[in-house]
PDB file of C-alpha atoms in Angstrom:
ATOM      1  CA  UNK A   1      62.619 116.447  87.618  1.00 38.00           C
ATOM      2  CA  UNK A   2      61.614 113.363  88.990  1.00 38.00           C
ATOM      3  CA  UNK A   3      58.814 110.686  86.911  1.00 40.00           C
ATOM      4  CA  UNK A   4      55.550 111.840  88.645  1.00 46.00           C
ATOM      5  CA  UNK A   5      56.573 115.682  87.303  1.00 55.00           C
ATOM      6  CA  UNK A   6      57.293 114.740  84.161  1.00 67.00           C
ATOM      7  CA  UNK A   7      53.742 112.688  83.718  1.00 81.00           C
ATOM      8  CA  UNK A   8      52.077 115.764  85.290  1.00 91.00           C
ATOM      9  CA  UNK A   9      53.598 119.026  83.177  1.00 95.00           C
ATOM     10  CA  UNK A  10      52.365 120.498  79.768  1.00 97.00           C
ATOM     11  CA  UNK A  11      55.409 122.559  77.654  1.00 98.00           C
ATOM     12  CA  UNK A  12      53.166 125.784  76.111  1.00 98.00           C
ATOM     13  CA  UNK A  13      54.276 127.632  73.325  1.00 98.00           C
ATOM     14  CA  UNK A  14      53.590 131.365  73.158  1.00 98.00           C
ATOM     15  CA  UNK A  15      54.949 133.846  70.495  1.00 97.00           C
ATOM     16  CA  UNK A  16      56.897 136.589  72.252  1.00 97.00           C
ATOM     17  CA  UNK A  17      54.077 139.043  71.062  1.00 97.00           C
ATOM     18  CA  UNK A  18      50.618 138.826  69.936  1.00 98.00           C
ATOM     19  CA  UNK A  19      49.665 135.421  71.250  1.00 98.00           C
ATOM     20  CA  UNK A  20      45.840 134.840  71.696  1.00 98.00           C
ATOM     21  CA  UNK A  21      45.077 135.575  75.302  1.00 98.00           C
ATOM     22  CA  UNK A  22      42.053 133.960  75.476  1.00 98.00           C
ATOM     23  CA  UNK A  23      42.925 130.851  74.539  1.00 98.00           C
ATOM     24  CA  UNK A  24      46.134 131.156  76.812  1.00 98.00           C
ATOM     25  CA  UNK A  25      43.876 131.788  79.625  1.00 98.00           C
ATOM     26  CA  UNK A  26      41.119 129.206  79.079  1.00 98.00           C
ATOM     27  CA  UNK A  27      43.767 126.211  77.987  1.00 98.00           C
ATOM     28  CA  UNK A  28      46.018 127.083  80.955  1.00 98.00           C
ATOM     29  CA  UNK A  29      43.631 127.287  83.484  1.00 98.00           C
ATOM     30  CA  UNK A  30      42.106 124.075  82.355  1.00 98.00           C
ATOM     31  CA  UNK A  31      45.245 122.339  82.539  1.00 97.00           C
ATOM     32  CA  UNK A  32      46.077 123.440  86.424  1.00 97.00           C
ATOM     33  CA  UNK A  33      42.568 122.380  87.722  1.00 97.00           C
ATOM     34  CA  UNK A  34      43.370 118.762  86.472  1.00 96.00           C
ATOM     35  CA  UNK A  35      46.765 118.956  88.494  1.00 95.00           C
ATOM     36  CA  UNK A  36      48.672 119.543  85.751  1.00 96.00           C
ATOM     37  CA  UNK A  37      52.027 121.680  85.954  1.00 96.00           C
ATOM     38  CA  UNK A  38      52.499 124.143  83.126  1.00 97.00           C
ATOM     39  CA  UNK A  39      55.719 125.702  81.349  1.00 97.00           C
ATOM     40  CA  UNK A  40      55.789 128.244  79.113  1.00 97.00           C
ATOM     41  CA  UNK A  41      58.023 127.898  76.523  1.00 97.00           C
ATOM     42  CA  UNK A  42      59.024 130.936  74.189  1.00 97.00           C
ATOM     43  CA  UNK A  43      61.935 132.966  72.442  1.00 95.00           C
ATOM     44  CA  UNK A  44      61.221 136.046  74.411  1.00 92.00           C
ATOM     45  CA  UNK A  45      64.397 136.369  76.911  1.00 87.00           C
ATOM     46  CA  UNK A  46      61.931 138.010  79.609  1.00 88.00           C
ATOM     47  CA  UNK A  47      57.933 138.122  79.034  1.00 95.00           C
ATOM     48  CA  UNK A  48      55.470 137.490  76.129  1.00 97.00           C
ATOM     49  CA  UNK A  49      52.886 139.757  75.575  1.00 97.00           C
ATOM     50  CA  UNK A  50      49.579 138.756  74.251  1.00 98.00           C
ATOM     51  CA  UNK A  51      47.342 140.832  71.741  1.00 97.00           C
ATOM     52  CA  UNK A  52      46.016 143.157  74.159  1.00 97.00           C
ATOM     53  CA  UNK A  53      49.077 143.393  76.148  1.00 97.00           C
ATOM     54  CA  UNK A  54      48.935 140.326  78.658  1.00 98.00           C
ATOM     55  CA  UNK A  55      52.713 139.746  80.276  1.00 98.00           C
ATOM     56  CA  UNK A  56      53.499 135.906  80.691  1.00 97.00           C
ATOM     57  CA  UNK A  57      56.657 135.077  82.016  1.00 96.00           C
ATOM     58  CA  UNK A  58      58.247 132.256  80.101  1.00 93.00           C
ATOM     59  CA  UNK A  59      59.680 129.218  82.047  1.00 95.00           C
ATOM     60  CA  UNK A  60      61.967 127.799  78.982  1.00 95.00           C
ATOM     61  CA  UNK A  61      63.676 129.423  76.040  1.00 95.00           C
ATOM     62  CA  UNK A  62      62.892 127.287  72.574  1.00 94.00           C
ATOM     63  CA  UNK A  63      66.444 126.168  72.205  1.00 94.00           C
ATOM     64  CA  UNK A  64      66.489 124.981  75.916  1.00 95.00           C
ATOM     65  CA  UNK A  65      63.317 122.642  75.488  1.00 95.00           C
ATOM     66  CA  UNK A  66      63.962 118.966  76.361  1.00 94.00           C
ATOM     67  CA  UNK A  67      60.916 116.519  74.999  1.00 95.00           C
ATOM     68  CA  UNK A  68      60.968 113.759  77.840  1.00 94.00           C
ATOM     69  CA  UNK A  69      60.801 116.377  81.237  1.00 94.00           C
ATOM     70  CA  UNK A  70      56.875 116.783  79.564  1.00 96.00           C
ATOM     71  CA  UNK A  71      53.815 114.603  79.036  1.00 95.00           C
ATOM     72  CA  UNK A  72      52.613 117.008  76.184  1.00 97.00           C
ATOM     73  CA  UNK A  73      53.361 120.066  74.101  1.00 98.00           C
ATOM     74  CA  UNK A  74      50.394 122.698  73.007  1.00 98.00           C
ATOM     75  CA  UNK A  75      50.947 125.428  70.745  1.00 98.00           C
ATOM     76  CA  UNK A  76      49.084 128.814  71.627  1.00 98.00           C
ATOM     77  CA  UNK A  77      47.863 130.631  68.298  1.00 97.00           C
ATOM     78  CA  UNK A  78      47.128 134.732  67.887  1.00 96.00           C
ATOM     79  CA  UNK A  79      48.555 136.913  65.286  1.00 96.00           C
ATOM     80  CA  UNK A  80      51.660 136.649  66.676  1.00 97.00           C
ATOM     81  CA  UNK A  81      51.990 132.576  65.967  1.00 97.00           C
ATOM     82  CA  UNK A  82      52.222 133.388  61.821  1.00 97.00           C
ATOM     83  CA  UNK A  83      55.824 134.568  62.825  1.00 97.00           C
ATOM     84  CA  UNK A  84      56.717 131.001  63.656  1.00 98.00           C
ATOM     85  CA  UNK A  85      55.326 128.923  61.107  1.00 98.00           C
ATOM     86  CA  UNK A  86      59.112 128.239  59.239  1.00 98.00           C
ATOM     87  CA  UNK A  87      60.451 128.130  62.734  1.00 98.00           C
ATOM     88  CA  UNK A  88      63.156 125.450  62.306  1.00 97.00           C
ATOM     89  CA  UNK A  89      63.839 125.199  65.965  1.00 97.00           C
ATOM     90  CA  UNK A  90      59.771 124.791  66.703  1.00 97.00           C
ATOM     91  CA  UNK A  91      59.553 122.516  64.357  1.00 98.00           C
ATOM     92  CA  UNK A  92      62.333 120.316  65.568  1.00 97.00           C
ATOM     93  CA  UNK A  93      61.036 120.664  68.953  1.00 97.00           C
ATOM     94  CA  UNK A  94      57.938 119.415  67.642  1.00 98.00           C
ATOM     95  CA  UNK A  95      59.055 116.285  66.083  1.00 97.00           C
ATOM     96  CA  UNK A  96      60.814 114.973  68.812  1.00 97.00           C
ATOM     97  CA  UNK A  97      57.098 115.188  71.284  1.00 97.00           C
ATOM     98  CA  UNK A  98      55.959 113.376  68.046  1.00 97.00           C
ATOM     99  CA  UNK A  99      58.634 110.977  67.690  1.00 97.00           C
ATOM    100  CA  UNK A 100      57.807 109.835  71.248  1.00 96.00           C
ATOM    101  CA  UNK A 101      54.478 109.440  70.880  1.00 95.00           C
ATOM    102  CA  UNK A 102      53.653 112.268  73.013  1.00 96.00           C
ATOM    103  CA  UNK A 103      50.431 114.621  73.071  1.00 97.00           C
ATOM    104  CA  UNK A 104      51.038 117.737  70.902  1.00 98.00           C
ATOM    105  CA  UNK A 105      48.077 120.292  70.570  1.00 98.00           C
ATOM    106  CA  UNK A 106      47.906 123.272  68.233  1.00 98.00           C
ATOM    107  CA  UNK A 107      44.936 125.985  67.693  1.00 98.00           C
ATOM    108  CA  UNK A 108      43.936 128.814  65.568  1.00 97.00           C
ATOM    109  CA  UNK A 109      47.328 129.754  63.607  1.00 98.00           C
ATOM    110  CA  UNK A 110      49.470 127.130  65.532  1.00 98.00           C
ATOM    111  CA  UNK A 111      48.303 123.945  63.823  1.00 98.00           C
ATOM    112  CA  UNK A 112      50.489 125.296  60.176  1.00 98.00           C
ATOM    113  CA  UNK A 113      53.526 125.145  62.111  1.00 98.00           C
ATOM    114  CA  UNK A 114      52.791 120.718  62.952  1.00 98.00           C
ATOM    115  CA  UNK A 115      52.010 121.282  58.769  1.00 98.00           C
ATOM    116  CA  UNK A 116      55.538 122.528  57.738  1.00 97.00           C
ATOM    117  CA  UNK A 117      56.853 120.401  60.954  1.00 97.00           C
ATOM    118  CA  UNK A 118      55.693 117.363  58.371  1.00 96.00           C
ATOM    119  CA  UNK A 119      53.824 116.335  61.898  1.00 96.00           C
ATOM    120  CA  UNK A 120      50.292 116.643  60.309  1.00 96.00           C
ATOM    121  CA  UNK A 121      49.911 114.485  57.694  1.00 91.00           C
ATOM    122  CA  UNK A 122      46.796 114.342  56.279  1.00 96.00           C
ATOM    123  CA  UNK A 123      43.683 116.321  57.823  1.00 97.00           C
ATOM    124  CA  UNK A 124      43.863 119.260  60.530  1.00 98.00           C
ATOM    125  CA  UNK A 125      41.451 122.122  61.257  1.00 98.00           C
ATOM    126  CA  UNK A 126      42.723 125.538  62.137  1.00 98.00           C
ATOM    127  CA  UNK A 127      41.809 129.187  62.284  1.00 97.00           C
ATOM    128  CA  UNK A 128      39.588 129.894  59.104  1.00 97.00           C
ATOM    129  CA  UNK A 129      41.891 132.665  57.892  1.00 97.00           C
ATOM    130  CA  UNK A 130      44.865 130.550  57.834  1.00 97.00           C
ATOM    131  CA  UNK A 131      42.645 127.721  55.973  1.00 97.00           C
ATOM    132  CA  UNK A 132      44.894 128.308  52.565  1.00 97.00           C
ATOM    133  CA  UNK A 133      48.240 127.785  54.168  1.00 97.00           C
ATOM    134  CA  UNK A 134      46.993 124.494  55.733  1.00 97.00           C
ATOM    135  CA  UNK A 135      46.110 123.624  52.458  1.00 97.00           C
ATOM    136  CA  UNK A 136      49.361 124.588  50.841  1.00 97.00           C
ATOM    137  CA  UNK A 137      51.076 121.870  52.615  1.00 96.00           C
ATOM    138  CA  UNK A 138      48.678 119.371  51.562  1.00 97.00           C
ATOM    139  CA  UNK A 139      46.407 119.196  54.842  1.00 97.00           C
ATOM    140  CA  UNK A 140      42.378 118.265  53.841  1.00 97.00           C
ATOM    141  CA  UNK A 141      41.471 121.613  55.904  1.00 98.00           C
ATOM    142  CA  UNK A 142      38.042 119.972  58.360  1.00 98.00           C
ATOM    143  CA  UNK A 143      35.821 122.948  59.016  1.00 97.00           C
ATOM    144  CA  UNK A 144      35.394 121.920  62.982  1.00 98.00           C
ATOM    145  CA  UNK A 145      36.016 123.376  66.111  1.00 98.00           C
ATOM    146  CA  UNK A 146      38.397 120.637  66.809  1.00 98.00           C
ATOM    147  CA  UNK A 147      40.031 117.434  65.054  1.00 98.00           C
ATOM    148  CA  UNK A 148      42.282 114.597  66.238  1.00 97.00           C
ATOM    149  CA  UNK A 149      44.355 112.279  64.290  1.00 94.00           C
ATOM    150  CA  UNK A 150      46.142 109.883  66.643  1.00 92.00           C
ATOM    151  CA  UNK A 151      47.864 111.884  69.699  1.00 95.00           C
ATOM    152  CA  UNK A 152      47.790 115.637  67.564  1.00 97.00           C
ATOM    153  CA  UNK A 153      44.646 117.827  68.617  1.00 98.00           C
ATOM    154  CA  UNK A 154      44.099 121.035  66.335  1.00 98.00           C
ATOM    155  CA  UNK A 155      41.331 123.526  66.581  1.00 98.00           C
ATOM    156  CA  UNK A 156      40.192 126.553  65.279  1.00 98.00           C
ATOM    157  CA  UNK A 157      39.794 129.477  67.202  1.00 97.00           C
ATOM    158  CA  UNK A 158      39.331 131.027  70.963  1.00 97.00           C
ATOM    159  CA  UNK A 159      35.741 129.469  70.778  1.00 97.00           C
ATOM    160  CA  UNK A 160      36.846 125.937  70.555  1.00 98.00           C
ATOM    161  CA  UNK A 161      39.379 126.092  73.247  1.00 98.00           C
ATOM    162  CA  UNK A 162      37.508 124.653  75.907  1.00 98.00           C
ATOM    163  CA  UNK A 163      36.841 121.544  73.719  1.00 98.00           C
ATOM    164  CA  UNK A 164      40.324 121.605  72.350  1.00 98.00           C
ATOM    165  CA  UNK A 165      41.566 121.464  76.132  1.00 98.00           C
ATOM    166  CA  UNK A 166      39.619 118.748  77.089  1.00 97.00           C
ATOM    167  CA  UNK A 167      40.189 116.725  74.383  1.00 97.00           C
ATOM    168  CA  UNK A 168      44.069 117.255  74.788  1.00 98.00           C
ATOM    169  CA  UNK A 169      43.663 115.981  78.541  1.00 97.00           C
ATOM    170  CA  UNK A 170      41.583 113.024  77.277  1.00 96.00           C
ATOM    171  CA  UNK A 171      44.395 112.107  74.821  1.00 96.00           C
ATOM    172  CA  UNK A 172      47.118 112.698  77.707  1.00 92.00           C
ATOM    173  CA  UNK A 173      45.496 110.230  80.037  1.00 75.00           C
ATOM    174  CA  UNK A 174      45.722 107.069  77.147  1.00 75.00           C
TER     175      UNK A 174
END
């Protein structure tokens, strides 16, 4: 990959089933209208499928991810994301877009899996269901549709995903 694709492409997480398709759709297609290139990064060996049975194609297997071909990293929530919360090899992957200062988003279930990363250190929002878990790891849960702390953007649900998009963008473009 040469610099300019590497400045211009997003890594996306999605669980291999029951992702949040709305979210997906709303994040992704707000991405490619501001030129960006997405991958979608996952554990399924051939397509993810999303709650109500959405087929995405994934670009990267998790244990294939390399941090510096991407300008930022978002993690897709749904049912399906809870699966992945003690997922060493997320978590890893994770850390190393942090370690390099790099744009890392997370919504609904997603943000818990920055918590046990040890990425999100002090406040994070997240969907309200999974508001206990956040707290568990000893994240001051903030009841907003989205919340930044330096270059990590969480948010809560499918409703905030249009914020939580263009605030990742924003964030991207410092």
């Amino acid at each position: 990959m040469n610099i300019n694709h590497k400045k211009n492409s997003v890594l996306i997480f999605l669980p291999a089933k029951d992702f949040n398709e709305e979210e997906y759709l709303i994040i992704s297609n707000q991405l490619l209208k501001s030129n960006y290139k997405i991958f979608i990064a996952s554990d399924s060996p051939f397509v993810c499928i999303g709650s109500n049975g959405m087929k995405v194609k994934n670009d990267v297997q998790l244990y294939n991810v390399h941090h510096e071909n991407f300008a930022g990293f978002i993690l897709i929530g749904g049912k399906g994301t809870r699966n992945y919360w003690n997922n060493k090899l997320l978590h890893s992957i994770s850390k190393k877009f942090y370690d390099n200062k790099k744009t890392i988003g997370a919504i609904c279930s997603a943000p818990i899996i920055l918590a046990k990363a040890g990425i999100i250190k002090e406040k994070a929002t997240c969907y309200f269901d999974d508001k206990k878990e956040l707290e568990r790891e000893g994240i001051d849960y903030q009841n907003i549709p989205v919340f930044v702390e330096q270059k990590i953007v969480t948010a809560q649900n499918p409703q905030s995903s249009a914020e939580f998009v263009t605030t990742f963008l924003s964030l991207l473009n410092k």
